[in-house]
Amino acid sequence: MTQFYTHQKHRTTAYRAWIGSLTGLLAFWLLPAFGAATPHNSATRALDVPALATVLNLDGTLRADAHGSFDARGYQFSKTPDGLPQFHSANTLGAGDEKWQEGFGINGTDDEVKALVYSPAGELYAGGKFTAAGTAPAIRIGKWDGTRWNALGTGIGENVPYYTGTDVVNAIAVDKAGNVYAGGLFTQAGGIAVSNIAKWDGTQWSALGTGLSYTVQALAIDGAGNVYAGGQFIQAGGIAVSNIAKWDGTRWSALGAGLTYRVQTLAIDGTGNVYAAGTQSSGGAYINKWNGTTWSQLGTGLGSIYGEVRALVVDGTGNVYAGGAFNTAGGVAVNNVAKWDGTSWSALGTGIPDRVYALALDGAGNFYAAGDAQGSRVLKWNGTRWVVVATVNRIVSTLAADGAGGVVAGGTFQSAGSLEANFVAKWDGTRWSNLATGLNRTVFAVAADGKGNIYVGGSFTAAGGLAANLIAKWDGTRWSTLGTGLVGVAVFALAVDGAGNVYAGGSFTRAGNKSAISIAKWDGTNWSALSAGLTQASYPGEVYALAVDGAGNVYAGGSFGQTGSLVVNGLAKWDGTNWSALGTGFDFTVRALALDGMGTVYAGGDFTRAGGVAANYVAKWDGTRWSALGSGALYAVRALAFARNGKLYAGGDRIFNFGVPTCLAAWDGTSWSAITTPTGGQVNALALDGNDNLYVGGSFTAIGTMAAKRVAKWDGTRWTTLGTGLNQEVRALAVRGASPLCVGGEFNAVGDGSKVTAYVGLYDTGASPLSMHTPLRQRSAVIQLYPNPTQSRFIVKCSAGRIEQGQLLNSQGQVIRHLSPSTLQTAVDIRGLAAGVYTVQVVVKGEVVSQRLVVE
């Protein structure tokens, strides 16, 4: 038994946890300070208690209101800088990946959901094209336990996006014992060789004999546990079959002569009859019934010349319902859905106006249909007619009824009603809800304010379950919106000034409820336009780069030519009131900006002329005129960063050639020099920390002989990786103060796929909160804080000497306030700061001194 304490206002919370080799149950009780321990019942089973994830903050710490027993299997234990318990996923495989912060999951899944089914225990299984679900690295298949997504081992197929591979799960079935069967197009499951079908027993994957020769589209299990597979294949376990086969737990067998068409759907009635249907080339579609010995047809089929059946369900009395694309059933006019009562076909009202892909029927008689009908993609049969109950913005491929009147939908959609939901969502009879929350699309821009807040911009429309249009804020614990966000295509650039104002640039026309062309300012409460914005002729421009100098001037680069009547070709300066041009600007797009802090502006992009002079893809503004940096680059420069040592770093795609093409180089004021270049892709983003460590992001996969997936660090001498990197392209980087490195892009997991971090990632670089190059020595200075605890302000006092600099850190070691230098004491305003335990850190006579502060 391990005991932890943390202060919360006037009480002490005792957390008692049993870790059990990190695979057991976590149990803790909310007790008065020094309360008696309650013995832990070691016989408690994991299934009797909720998952630990239900009481974790996104940083892995325990929520303040947590109490009870929780399943801690799959987690590793550590402590925060304040000594509080912190838990991280134990399935991380790559060295260093533990430094990628937990919790940045996907708002659903990262690709299409093609199969949904509830188990007898009420767990929801999903299959499809995805490689991640929520915060789980769920490759092609995952389980939703009501709180979070779980991976099934290492999943099915390769851990690559579907567009780069072919692996897919099309069908799932679960037997009475809880074994999960998955069918589709794949050759491995959990690292073992399979052929288009596999079984998960709750612990590991196994093959079903030698499997099936080609794709599986449908699965069903009868009361005896026999598994039926339908699809497009001619062999099952080495024997000849025709598009349908049966697995009895030991071997495969044919169902008579099989079927001549690709089987898309299967259903089994209470007496064990198997119904099969699918796509037929001519003569309409037929539903065929296997009674264990022979095949028969249900009436004269569906459709006139061409028909397709995509979904079948059977109710408790043996009625068979079919959905697909057909206009007749047994000679009766129908509209894409029909009922077979054992003798004849009949219509269900006026039917459904477009192709039906999915049907779902629960024990209470709730009957749902969904598919491709624009504006009415989820419908419910009320016994007389179809009623539209919910809408999504694209196709619904699959449905699963929850037995309580609700239904889960999966497909290609990315919104359900007004809810942003990636590929899966649940309808409870009244409203849609997400299965997991997070960002739902690419992040193109990131910025840190030095107070622990991270701002992200991109093409997303959801963050943490909130409608967040193109921009959102992460405060170290949760996502929040910036008003109603922006209206347009995407945010491509972000910057924060010294007062905390956030500037967003991109392709948009409104900010909040105001017109704002391509650029806007958020002051913490409201959006405002920067005069007339930035345009290209009569059209909105696009801003790709932003930079703010020490005086608060904002520089914007991109693809634009005017602001109002003022010509600003590709680059403009905002002084807080007016725009001004920097000379005559550029002949093509500006994509990157960097400032040296002394008035010099560096620009990179697609241009070959700056201010009328030749300047290949990179140029310098000295306050009066533009000039080239040597002979410039060979191709477009996409990223710039200026270091304190006076070096300018430039990145792009093969922008220089020092014997070999390179995508990264340094300018020392006189000439360009090579840095061992990333290979396998280009550089999109650069960021420097307070110690001049250079962080590089892009689409590259290696640096020299070292694997470096899309992000890496250069310390001026050598390269190091950031864990296993990231699995898709990095678009943006930012680091400020003691905040972790913030990364934005198209990725959804670390480089080896073992941890999900979707579209945004925070990496603990291990940087000291105070980067002052102060030598360590024995402390002689002592500080006093009063009042402590406090609510709105406190005073730092040191009798040993002048407070040279200081800062206030939260429990994650992030700087949230900077303290002003003073003689012997300084007052700090903390109004609006959340209750909790903080650390005050100051430098006195060259010594770093820390003390705990409690905020009530």
Short mmCIF file of C-alpha atoms in Angstrom, two decimals, residues 9 34 93 169 261 491 504:
data_model
loop_
_atom_site.label_atom_id
_atom_site.label_comp_id
_atom_site.label_asym_id
_atom_site.label_seq_id
_atom_site.Cartn_x
_atom_site.Cartn_y
_atom_site.Cartn_z
CA LYS A 9 -7.78 24.44 0.01
CA PHE A 34 -4.58 11.37 8.83
CA LEU A 93 7.28 0.78 -26.69
CA VAL A 169 -11.83 -4.62 -41.08
CA TYR A 261 -22.35 -13.08 -55.96
CA VAL A 491 -5.46 29.08 -39.54
CA ALA A 504 -4.18 34.48 -35.98
#
